[in-house]
CSV table of C-alpha atoms and ligand atoms in Angstrom, one decimal:
chain,number,residue,atom,x,y,z
T,14,MET,CA,111.0,-77.4,26.2
T,15,ARG,CA,113.8,-74.8,27.2
T,16,ASP,CA,115.6,-77.7,28.0
T,17,ALA,CA,114.8,-79.4,25.0
T,18,LEU,CA,116.0,-76.5,22.8
T,19,PHE,CA,119.4,-76.0,25.0
T,20,ARG,CA,120.0,-79.4,24.8
T,21,ALA,CA,118.9,-79.6,20.9
T,22,VAL,CA,121.9,-76.5,20.6
T,23,ASP,CA,124.2,-78.4,22.6
T,24,ARG,CA,124.2,-81.7,20.5
T,25,ARG,CA,125.8,-79.7,17.4
T,26,ARG,CA,128.5,-78.9,19.0
T,27,ASN,CA,130.6,-79.9,16.7
T,28,ALA,CA,128.4,-79.4,13.6
T,29,VAL,CA,128.2,-75.5,14.7
T,30,ALA,CA,132.6,-75.9,14.6
T,31,GLU,CA,132.6,-78.3,11.7
T,32,LEU,CA,130.6,-76.1,9.1
T,33,THR,CA,131.9,-72.6,10.6
T,34,ALA,CA,135.3,-74.2,9.2
T,35,ASP,CA,133.5,-75.4,6.1
T,36,LEU,CA,132.9,-71.6,5.3
T,37,ILE,CA,135.8,-70.2,6.2
T,38,ARG,CA,137.5,-72.7,3.2
T,39,PHE,CA,135.8,-70.7,0.9
T,40,PRO,CA,138.3,-67.7,0.2
T,41,THR,CA,135.5,-65.3,-0.5
T,42,VAL,CA,138.0,-62.5,-0.4
T,43,ASN,CA,136.0,-58.6,-0.7
T,44,PRO,CA,137.9,-56.8,-3.1
T,45,PRO,CA,137.4,-58.4,-5.8
T,46,GLY,CA,134.8,-60.9,-4.0
T,47,GLU,CA,136.8,-63.9,-4.9
T,48,ASP,CA,134.4,-67.6,-4.2
T,49,TYR,CA,130.6,-66.4,-3.2
T,50,GLY,CA,128.8,-68.4,-6.2
T,51,PRO,CA,130.4,-71.7,-4.3
T,52,CYS,CA,130.2,-70.7,-0.9
T,53,ALA,CA,126.1,-69.1,-1.1
T,54,GLU,CA,126.2,-72.9,-3.1
T,55,PHE,CA,127.4,-74.4,-0.1
T,56,VAL,CA,124.8,-72.7,2.4
T,57,GLY,CA,121.8,-73.5,-0.1
T,58,ASN,CA,122.7,-77.2,-0.7
T,59,TYR,CA,123.3,-76.9,3.2
T,60,LEU,CA,119.4,-75.4,4.2
T,61,ALA,CA,118.1,-77.9,0.7
T,62,ALA,CA,118.2,-80.7,2.5
T,63,ARG,CA,116.9,-79.4,5.8
T,64,GLY,CA,113.8,-78.4,3.9
T,65,TYR,CA,113.9,-74.8,2.6
T,66,GLN,CA,113.6,-73.6,-0.7
T,67,VAL,CA,116.9,-71.5,-1.5
T,68,HIS,CA,117.0,-68.9,-4.1
T,69,TYR,CA,120.0,-67.4,-5.0
T,70,VAL,CA,119.5,-63.5,-6.8
T,71,ARG,CA,122.7,-61.9,-8.1
T,72,ALA,CA,122.8,-58.6,-8.1
T,73,GLU,CA,123.2,-57.6,-11.5
T,74,GLY,CA,125.0,-54.4,-12.5
T,75,THR,CA,126.8,-53.5,-9.7
T,76,PRO,CA,129.8,-52.9,-8.1
T,77,GLY,CA,131.8,-55.3,-8.9
T,78,ASP,CA,129.4,-57.3,-10.7
T,79,THR,CA,131.1,-59.5,-13.3
T,80,ASP,CA,131.2,-62.4,-15.0
T,81,ARG,CA,134.2,-63.9,-13.2
T,82,HIS,CA,132.8,-62.9,-9.9
T,83,PRO,CA,129.6,-62.8,-9.4
T,84,ARG,CA,127.3,-61.1,-6.6
T,85,ILE,CA,125.8,-63.5,-5.6
T,86,ASN,CA,123.6,-63.8,-2.1
T,87,VAL,CA,121.4,-67.5,-1.4
T,88,ILE,CA,118.8,-67.1,0.5
T,89,ALA,CA,116.2,-70.1,2.4
T,90,ARG,CA,113.1,-69.4,3.5
T,91,LEU,CA,111.4,-73.0,5.7
T,92,GLU,CA,107.6,-72.9,5.3
T,93,GLY,CA,106.7,-73.3,9.8
T,94,LYS,CA,103.0,-75.6,9.5
T,95,ARG,CA,100.6,-72.7,10.8
T,96,PRO,CA,100.3,-69.5,8.8
T,97,GLY,CA,102.2,-66.5,10.7
T,98,GLN,CA,105.6,-64.5,11.6
T,99,THR,CA,109.4,-64.1,9.6
T,100,VAL,CA,111.9,-64.0,11.1
T,101,HIS,CA,115.3,-63.6,9.4
T,102,PHE,CA,119.3,-63.9,10.2
T,103,ASN,CA,121.4,-62.4,7.6
T,104,SER,CA,125.3,-63.2,7.5
T,105,HIS,CA,127.1,-61.1,5.0
T,106,ILE,CA,129.2,-64.5,3.8
T,107,ASP,CA,132.5,-62.0,2.4
T,108,VAL,CA,135.5,-61.1,4.3
T,109,VAL,CA,138.6,-58.9,4.7
T,110,GLU,CA,141.9,-59.7,2.8
T,111,ALA,CA,143.6,-61.7,4.9
T,112,GLY,CA,147.0,-58.9,5.5
T,113,LYS,CA,150.2,-60.0,6.9
T,114,GLY,CA,151.4,-61.8,11.1
T,115,TRP,CA,149.1,-64.9,10.3
T,116,THR,CA,150.4,-68.3,12.1
T,117,LEU,CA,148.0,-70.2,10.6
T,118,ASP,CA,146.5,-70.4,7.1
T,119,PRO,CA,144.1,-67.8,6.9
T,120,PHE,CA,141.3,-70.6,4.7
T,121,GLY,CA,142.2,-73.6,6.5
T,122,GLY,CA,139.7,-73.6,8.8
T,123,ASP,CA,141.7,-75.1,11.7
T,124,ILE,CA,139.5,-76.2,14.7
T,125,ARG,CA,142.2,-76.2,17.7
T,126,ASP,CA,141.4,-75.6,22.0
T,127,GLY,CA,137.4,-75.4,21.5
T,128,ARG,CA,138.3,-72.4,18.9
T,129,VAL,CA,137.7,-72.0,15.4
T,130,TYR,CA,140.9,-69.8,13.4
T,131,GLY,CA,140.5,-68.6,10.1
T,132,ARG,CA,139.9,-65.2,8.2
T,133,GLY,CA,135.7,-64.8,9.1
T,134,ALA,CA,135.5,-67.2,12.1
T,135,CYS,CA,134.6,-64.3,14.0
T,136,ASP,CA,133.3,-62.2,11.6
T,137,MET,CA,130.8,-63.1,10.7
T,138,LYS,CA,131.4,-67.0,9.6
T,139,GLY,CA,130.2,-68.2,13.0
T,140,GLY,CA,127.5,-66.2,13.9
T,141,LEU,CA,126.1,-67.7,10.1
T,142,ALA,CA,126.7,-70.7,11.1
T,143,ALA,CA,125.2,-71.0,14.5
T,144,SER,CA,122.3,-69.0,13.1
T,145,MET,CA,122.3,-72.4,10.7
T,146,ILE,CA,122.5,-74.2,14.2
T,147,ALA,CA,119.9,-72.3,16.3
T,148,ALA,CA,117.4,-73.3,13.3
T,149,GLU,CA,118.0,-76.8,13.0
T,150,ALA,CA,117.2,-76.9,17.6
T,151,PHE,CA,114.3,-75.5,16.7
T,152,VAL,CA,112.8,-76.8,14.2
T,153,GLU,CA,113.7,-80.1,16.2
T,154,THR,CA,112.0,-78.6,19.2
T,155,PHE,CA,108.9,-77.5,17.4
T,156,PRO,CA,108.3,-79.2,14.1
T,157,ASP,CA,104.7,-77.5,14.1
T,158,PHE,CA,105.9,-74.1,14.2
T,159,PRO,CA,103.7,-71.4,13.1
T,160,GLY,CA,105.7,-68.8,10.6
T,161,ALA,CA,108.7,-69.4,8.9
T,162,ILE,CA,112.4,-68.6,8.9
T,163,GLU,CA,114.7,-67.1,6.5
T,164,ILE,CA,118.4,-67.2,7.2
T,165,SER,CA,120.6,-65.4,4.2
T,166,GLY,CA,124.5,-65.2,3.4
T,167,THR,CA,125.6,-61.7,1.5
T,168,VAL,CA,128.4,-60.3,-0.4
T,169,ASP,CA,129.8,-57.3,-0.2
T,170,GLU,CA,129.0,-55.9,3.4
T,171,GLU,CA,132.2,-55.2,4.1
T,172,SER,CA,132.3,-52.4,0.7
T,173,GLY,CA,129.1,-51.1,1.3
T,174,GLY,CA,126.7,-54.3,0.6
T,175,PHE,CA,125.1,-52.9,-3.0
T,176,GLY,CA,125.5,-56.5,-4.2
T,177,GLY,CA,124.0,-57.7,-1.1
T,178,VAL,CA,121.6,-56.6,1.0
T,179,ALA,CA,120.8,-53.7,-0.5
T,180,TYR,CA,120.4,-55.2,-3.5
T,181,LEU,CA,118.0,-57.8,-2.2
T,182,ALA,CA,116.0,-54.9,0.3
T,183,ARG,CA,115.0,-53.1,-3.0
T,184,GLN,CA,113.2,-56.9,-4.2
T,185,GLY,CA,112.0,-56.4,-1.2
T,186,TYR,CA,113.4,-59.1,0.9
T,187,PHE,CA,113.7,-57.2,3.5
T,188,SER,CA,110.6,-55.6,3.9
T,189,ARG,CA,106.5,-56.3,6.1
T,190,PRO,CA,104.8,-59.0,5.0
T,191,ARG,CA,107.3,-61.3,3.7
T,192,VAL,CA,109.8,-60.4,6.7
T,193,ASP,CA,109.4,-59.6,10.3
T,194,HIS,CA,111.8,-59.2,12.2
T,195,VAL,CA,115.7,-59.5,10.6
T,196,ILE,CA,118.9,-60.6,13.0
T,197,ILE,CA,122.1,-60.1,11.7
T,198,PRO,CA,124.3,-62.3,13.3
T,199,GLU,CA,127.6,-60.3,13.5
T,200,PRO,CA,130.5,-60.5,15.9
T,201,LEU,CA,129.1,-57.9,18.8
T,202,ASN,CA,129.8,-61.0,21.6
T,203,LYS,CA,126.9,-62.7,22.7
T,204,ASP,CA,126.1,-61.4,25.7
T,205,ARG,CA,125.4,-57.7,24.2
T,206,ILE,CA,122.1,-56.2,21.9
T,207,CYS,CA,123.5,-54.2,18.8
T,208,LEU,CA,120.8,-52.0,18.5
T,209,GLY,CA,122.0,-50.0,15.0
T,210,HIS,CA,124.4,-47.2,13.9
T,211,ARG,CA,126.0,-43.7,13.6
T,212,GLY,CA,125.4,-42.4,10.9
T,213,VAL,CA,128.5,-41.2,7.9
T,214,TRP,CA,128.6,-38.5,5.2
T,215,TRP,CA,132.1,-39.1,3.0
T,216,ALA,CA,133.4,-36.5,0.2
T,217,GLU,CA,136.1,-35.8,-1.6
T,218,ILE,CA,136.4,-31.5,-0.9
T,219,GLU,CA,139.2,-30.7,-4.0
T,220,THR,CA,141.0,-27.1,-3.4
T,221,LYS,CA,141.7,-25.5,-7.2
T,222,GLY,CA,144.9,-23.3,-8.7
T,223,GLU,CA,147.5,-22.9,-11.7
T,224,ILE,CA,149.6,-24.5,-12.6
T,225,ALA,CA,152.9,-22.5,-13.5
T,226,HIS,CA,156.7,-23.0,-13.0
T,227,GLY,CA,157.7,-23.6,-9.5
T,228,SER,CA,160.5,-21.5,-9.4
T,229,MET,CA,158.3,-18.5,-9.9
T,230,PRO,CA,155.4,-20.4,-8.4
T,231,PHE,CA,153.6,-16.8,-8.0
T,232,LEU,CA,153.2,-17.0,-11.7
T,233,GLY,CA,150.6,-19.3,-9.8
T,234,ASP,CA,148.4,-20.6,-7.1
T,235,CYS,CA,148.6,-22.9,-4.9
T,236,ALA,CA,145.8,-26.1,-4.6
T,237,VAL,CA,148.3,-27.1,-1.7
T,238,ARG,CA,148.4,-24.0,-0.1
T,239,HIS,CA,144.4,-23.6,-0.3
T,240,MET,CA,144.0,-27.2,1.4
T,241,GLY,CA,146.9,-26.2,4.2
T,242,ALA,CA,144.6,-24.1,4.9
T,243,VAL,CA,141.5,-25.8,5.2
T,244,LEU,CA,143.0,-28.5,7.4
T,245,GLU,CA,144.0,-25.6,9.4
T,246,ALA,CA,141.0,-24.2,9.9
T,247,PHE,CA,139.7,-28.4,10.8
T,248,GLU,CA,141.8,-28.7,13.5
T,249,ARG,CA,141.0,-24.4,15.1
T,250,ASP,CA,136.9,-24.4,14.7
T,251,LEU,CA,135.6,-28.1,13.2
T,252,PHE,CA,137.7,-31.1,15.4
T,253,PRO,CA,136.9,-28.8,18.4
T,254,ALA,CA,133.8,-28.8,17.9
T,255,LEU,CA,133.0,-32.7,17.1
T,256,ASP,CA,134.0,-33.3,20.2
T,257,ARG,CA,132.2,-31.3,22.2
T,258,LYS,CA,129.0,-33.5,21.3
T,259,GLN,CA,127.5,-35.9,22.8
T,260,THR,CA,124.8,-39.0,22.0
T,261,SER,CA,122.6,-40.2,23.7
T,262,MET,CA,123.7,-43.6,21.5
T,263,PRO,CA,125.3,-46.9,23.6
T,264,VAL,CA,128.2,-46.4,21.2
T,265,VAL,CA,130.9,-48.8,21.5
T,266,PRO,CA,133.8,-47.6,23.1
T,267,GLU,CA,132.8,-45.1,24.0
T,268,GLY,CA,135.3,-42.9,22.2
T,269,ALA,CA,132.5,-43.1,19.3
T,270,ARG,CA,130.5,-41.7,21.7
T,271,ARG,CA,131.2,-38.3,19.9
T,272,SER,CA,131.1,-36.8,16.7
T,273,THR,CA,134.4,-38.0,14.6
T,274,MET,CA,136.0,-37.2,11.2
T,275,ASN,CA,138.7,-38.4,10.1
T,276,ILE,CA,140.3,-37.5,6.8
T,277,ASN,CA,141.8,-40.7,5.0
T,278,SER,CA,143.7,-39.0,2.2
T,279,ILE,CA,146.0,-36.4,1.2
T,280,HIS,CA,146.5,-36.0,-2.7
T,281,GLY,CA,147.9,-32.7,-4.5
T,282,GLY,CA,149.8,-31.2,-7.6
T,283,GLN,CA,151.5,-34.1,-9.1
T,284,THR,CA,151.2,-37.8,-9.0
T,285,ASP,CA,153.4,-40.7,-7.0
T,286,ASP,CA,153.7,-42.5,-9.9
T,287,TYR,CA,157.1,-40.7,-11.3
T,288,ARG,CA,158.9,-41.5,-8.1
T,289,PRO,CA,161.8,-42.1,-6.9
T,290,GLY,CA,163.6,-38.7,-8.7
T,291,LEU,CA,161.7,-37.4,-12.0
T,292,PRO,CA,160.2,-34.4,-10.2
T,293,SER,CA,158.5,-32.5,-12.0
T,294,PRO,CA,158.5,-28.6,-11.3
T,295,ASN,CA,154.9,-27.5,-11.2
T,296,VAL,CA,152.9,-25.8,-8.8
T,297,PRO,CA,150.1,-28.0,-8.7
T,298,ASP,CA,146.8,-26.9,-9.2
T,299,TRP,CA,144.7,-29.2,-7.5
T,300,CYS,CA,144.8,-30.9,-4.3
T,301,ARG,CA,142.4,-32.9,-2.7
T,302,ILE,CA,141.3,-34.6,0.8
T,303,THR,CA,138.9,-37.3,1.7
T,304,ILE,CA,137.0,-37.1,5.1
T,305,ASP,CA,134.6,-39.7,6.5
T,306,ARG,CA,132.4,-37.8,9.2
T,307,ARG,CA,130.8,-39.8,11.6
T,308,PHE,CA,127.7,-38.0,13.0
T,309,LEU,CA,125.7,-38.6,15.9
T,310,LEU,CA,121.0,-39.7,15.8
T,311,GLU,CA,121.3,-36.0,17.3
T,312,GLU,CA,122.3,-34.8,14.8
T,313,ASP,CA,120.9,-33.8,10.8
T,314,ILE,CA,123.3,-34.8,8.0
T,315,THR,CA,122.4,-31.6,6.3
T,316,GLU,CA,123.8,-29.5,9.1
T,317,VAL,CA,126.5,-31.9,8.8
T,318,LYS,CA,127.4,-31.5,5.7
T,319,GLY,CA,127.1,-26.9,6.3
T,320,GLU,CA,129.4,-26.8,8.9
T,321,VAL,CA,132.3,-28.3,7.2
T,322,THR,CA,131.7,-26.2,4.0
T,323,SER,CA,130.6,-22.4,6.3
T,324,ILE,CA,133.6,-23.3,6.5
T,325,LEU,CA,135.2,-23.5,3.6
T,326,GLU,CA,133.1,-20.8,2.1
T,327,ARG,CA,134.7,-18.2,4.7
T,328,LEU,CA,137.9,-19.3,3.8
T,329,ARG,CA,136.5,-18.8,-0.6
T,330,ARG,CA,135.5,-14.4,1.5
T,331,ASP,CA,139.1,-14.6,3.1
T,332,ARG,CA,141.4,-16.3,1.2
T,333,PRO,CA,142.4,-14.8,-2.3
T,334,LYS,CA,141.4,-17.2,-5.2
T,335,PHE,CA,140.6,-19.7,-3.2
T,336,ASP,CA,137.8,-22.1,-4.3
T,337,TYR,CA,137.0,-25.7,-4.1
T,338,THR,CA,135.1,-27.8,-4.8
T,339,VAL,CA,132.3,-30.5,-2.4
T,340,ARG,CA,131.5,-34.2,-4.2
T,341,ASP,CA,129.3,-36.6,-2.0
T,342,VAL,CA,130.6,-40.1,-1.9
T,343,MET,CA,128.7,-41.8,0.3
T,344,GLU,CA,126.1,-40.9,3.1
T,345,VAL,CA,124.1,-43.1,5.7
T,346,LEU,CA,121.6,-41.8,8.5
T,347,PRO,CA,122.0,-43.3,11.8
T,348,ASN,CA,120.0,-46.1,12.7
T,349,MET,CA,118.7,-47.0,16.0
T,350,THR,CA,116.1,-49.9,17.0
T,351,GLU,CA,113.8,-48.7,19.9
T,352,ARG,CA,115.1,-51.1,22.3
T,353,ASP,CA,111.0,-52.6,23.2
T,354,ALA,CA,111.0,-53.3,19.3
T,355,PRO,CA,110.0,-57.2,19.5
T,356,VAL,CA,113.6,-58.7,17.8
T,357,VAL,CA,115.1,-56.7,20.6
T,358,THR,CA,112.9,-57.4,23.7
T,359,ALA,CA,113.4,-61.3,22.0
T,360,VAL,CA,116.7,-61.9,21.8
T,361,ALA,CA,117.0,-60.2,25.0
T,362,GLU,CA,115.3,-62.7,26.9
T,363,GLY,CA,117.1,-65.0,25.7
T,364,ILE,CA,120.1,-63.7,27.5
T,365,ARG,CA,119.0,-63.3,30.4
T,366,ALA,CA,118.0,-66.6,29.8
T,367,ILE,CA,121.7,-67.9,29.0
T,368,PHE,CA,123.9,-66.2,30.4
T,369,ASP,CA,121.5,-64.7,33.9
T,370,ARG,CA,122.6,-61.2,33.5
T,371,GLU,CA,120.8,-57.9,31.4
T,372,PRO,CA,122.4,-57.9,28.1
T,373,ASP,CA,123.8,-54.8,26.8
T,374,TYR,CA,122.6,-52.4,24.7
T,375,VAL,CA,124.5,-51.4,22.6
T,376,ILE,CA,125.0,-49.4,19.2
T,377,SER,CA,128.5,-49.2,17.0
T,378,PRO,CA,131.2,-46.8,15.8
T,379,GLY,CA,130.2,-47.7,12.0
T,380,THR,CA,127.4,-49.1,9.4
T,381,TYR,CA,126.8,-52.5,8.0
T,382,ASP,CA,123.9,-53.9,6.5
T,383,GLN,CA,121.2,-52.7,8.9
T,384,LYS,CA,121.9,-49.3,7.2
T,385,HIS,CA,120.1,-50.8,4.5
T,386,VAL,CA,116.8,-53.0,6.3
T,387,ALA,CA,116.3,-50.2,7.7
T,388,ARG,CA,116.1,-47.4,4.8
T,389,ILE,CA,115.2,-49.4,1.1
T,390,GLY,CA,113.4,-52.4,3.0
T,391,HIS,CA,111.6,-49.7,6.3
T,392,LEU,CA,111.9,-52.3,8.7
T,393,PHE,CA,112.9,-51.4,11.6
T,394,ASN,CA,112.5,-54.2,13.6
T,395,CYS,CA,116.5,-55.2,13.5
T,396,ILE,CA,119.7,-56.0,15.7
T,397,ALA,CA,122.1,-57.2,15.4
T,398,TYR,CA,123.2,-59.9,18.0
T,399,GLY,CA,125.4,-63.6,16.8
T,400,PRO,CA,128.9,-65.0,18.9
T,401,GLY,CA,132.3,-63.4,18.4
T,402,ILE,CA,134.2,-61.1,20.5
T,403,LEU,CA,134.0,-57.6,17.8
T,404,ASP,CA,138.8,-56.8,19.1
T,405,LEU,CA,139.4,-59.9,16.9
T,406,ALA,CA,137.6,-58.9,13.1
T,407,HIS,CA,140.4,-57.9,10.0
T,408,ARG,CA,143.1,-58.8,12.3
T,409,PRO,CA,145.5,-62.3,12.0
T,410,ASP,CA,145.1,-64.9,13.9
T,411,GLU,CA,141.2,-64.8,14.0
T,412,TRP,CA,138.7,-66.8,16.0
T,413,VAL,CA,135.2,-67.7,17.8
T,414,GLY,CA,134.6,-70.0,20.4
T,415,ILE,CA,133.0,-73.1,19.9
T,416,ASP,CA,131.1,-71.9,23.9
T,417,ASP,CA,130.4,-68.9,22.2
T,418,MET,CA,128.5,-70.3,19.1
T,419,VAL,CA,126.8,-72.0,21.0
T,420,GLU,CA,125.6,-69.9,23.7
T,421,SER,CA,124.8,-67.3,20.8
T,422,ALA,CA,122.8,-70.5,18.9
T,423,LYS,CA,120.5,-70.9,22.3
T,424,VAL,CA,119.9,-68.0,22.6
T,425,MET,CA,118.7,-67.1,18.9
T,426,ALA,CA,116.4,-70.3,19.1
T,427,LEU,CA,114.6,-68.9,21.9
T,428,GLY,CA,114.7,-66.2,20.7
T,429,LEU,CA,112.6,-67.7,17.7
T,430,ASP,CA,110.7,-69.8,20.3
T,431,ILE,CA,109.2,-65.9,21.5
T,432,LEU,CA,109.2,-64.7,18.0
T,433,LEU,CA,107.4,-67.4,16.1
T,434,GLN,CA,105.4,-69.1,19.1
T,435,GLY,CA,104.8,-66.2,21.7
T,436,GLY,CA,107.6,-69.0,24.3
T,437,LEU,CA,106.4,-72.4,24.8
T,438,ALA,CA,110.0,-73.5,25.2
T,439,LYS,CA,109.1,-72.7,29.3
G,525,ZN,ZN1,130.4,-58.1,9.8
């Protein structure tokens, strides 16, 4: 039966390439959230034609949702012949902007040399197509399967997922008893299982000053110099400390197996809007940085914030007139599904069957929609697994290999067999 299942996937080799190309031709660029409705409808129509019940959910009032750019998600469900568990494949349909450097039309969906090219080919319309084909092959081989299969195309993953998986999770779409197993076909390479991700704390730190004439800075108080003191303290005390924190999480790439912090931006004093040539000679009374702190399962978010605020408090004590504020922008806790969770062992078995090797278990350095499934849906049986090479995501001439999609669709189909019916395909 395994051979029959795999042949049913092989017969859909052209179909998976065409489907990916069709999806790429919807330029679902986020921001602003272009073409979400038509793309969701395309997925919905494809699945409705195969017997799925299809729902569209607009995430009213979430960031970016307007009548011009409605946040439209599609959820399709196919009931089996008997009661049982539900496997849900969740893909985001939004893509990042094409950017420069393309030699092909980023939204043309070119198929050549065994690859499908275009923005979103690998991240992650190829994964969505592979999951649709995998489910089709499974249902053809086992028409009497128990339980249910769900496939969703959700929006806004690239901007935090608030109008997508987070919104749906709040409505129970990613919780038991509706759903038992979630696979997110992000491009983590076809023989790797991604168990979760590091945590994030994004914050704005602002130093205060006092405005005065630039020729007499002693009459004011320079907020930029105060920020310089903050950055110096970070260089001396914080960055070396973060670098020493190692994790047992199998994060890839290896450099991300430590705590990290990026300083995303720095602004202060007069705005740049007057350039060129119209400077106003003032002592700046504000300076602001945005920090992006990525933390580990072994760290507590209260400690993570405390490391930063203790440095700021020390400056407040030691540095005359130093004052600051910290504003939280976003926080996401680290997340790691257990290796013996059913969805992990089922996909691992699929990888062994197709590639004749043990899967690699990895953790993503950045977050993806699994955070919402875990935190809002309280479902800790979720992984990312899909075709596509992670390094190609968000780059010019992005592509996904057709062989990779076919092979990962076989892994997904076998995963369905194991999760829904205990592995009839022996
Ligand atoms: Zn993605």
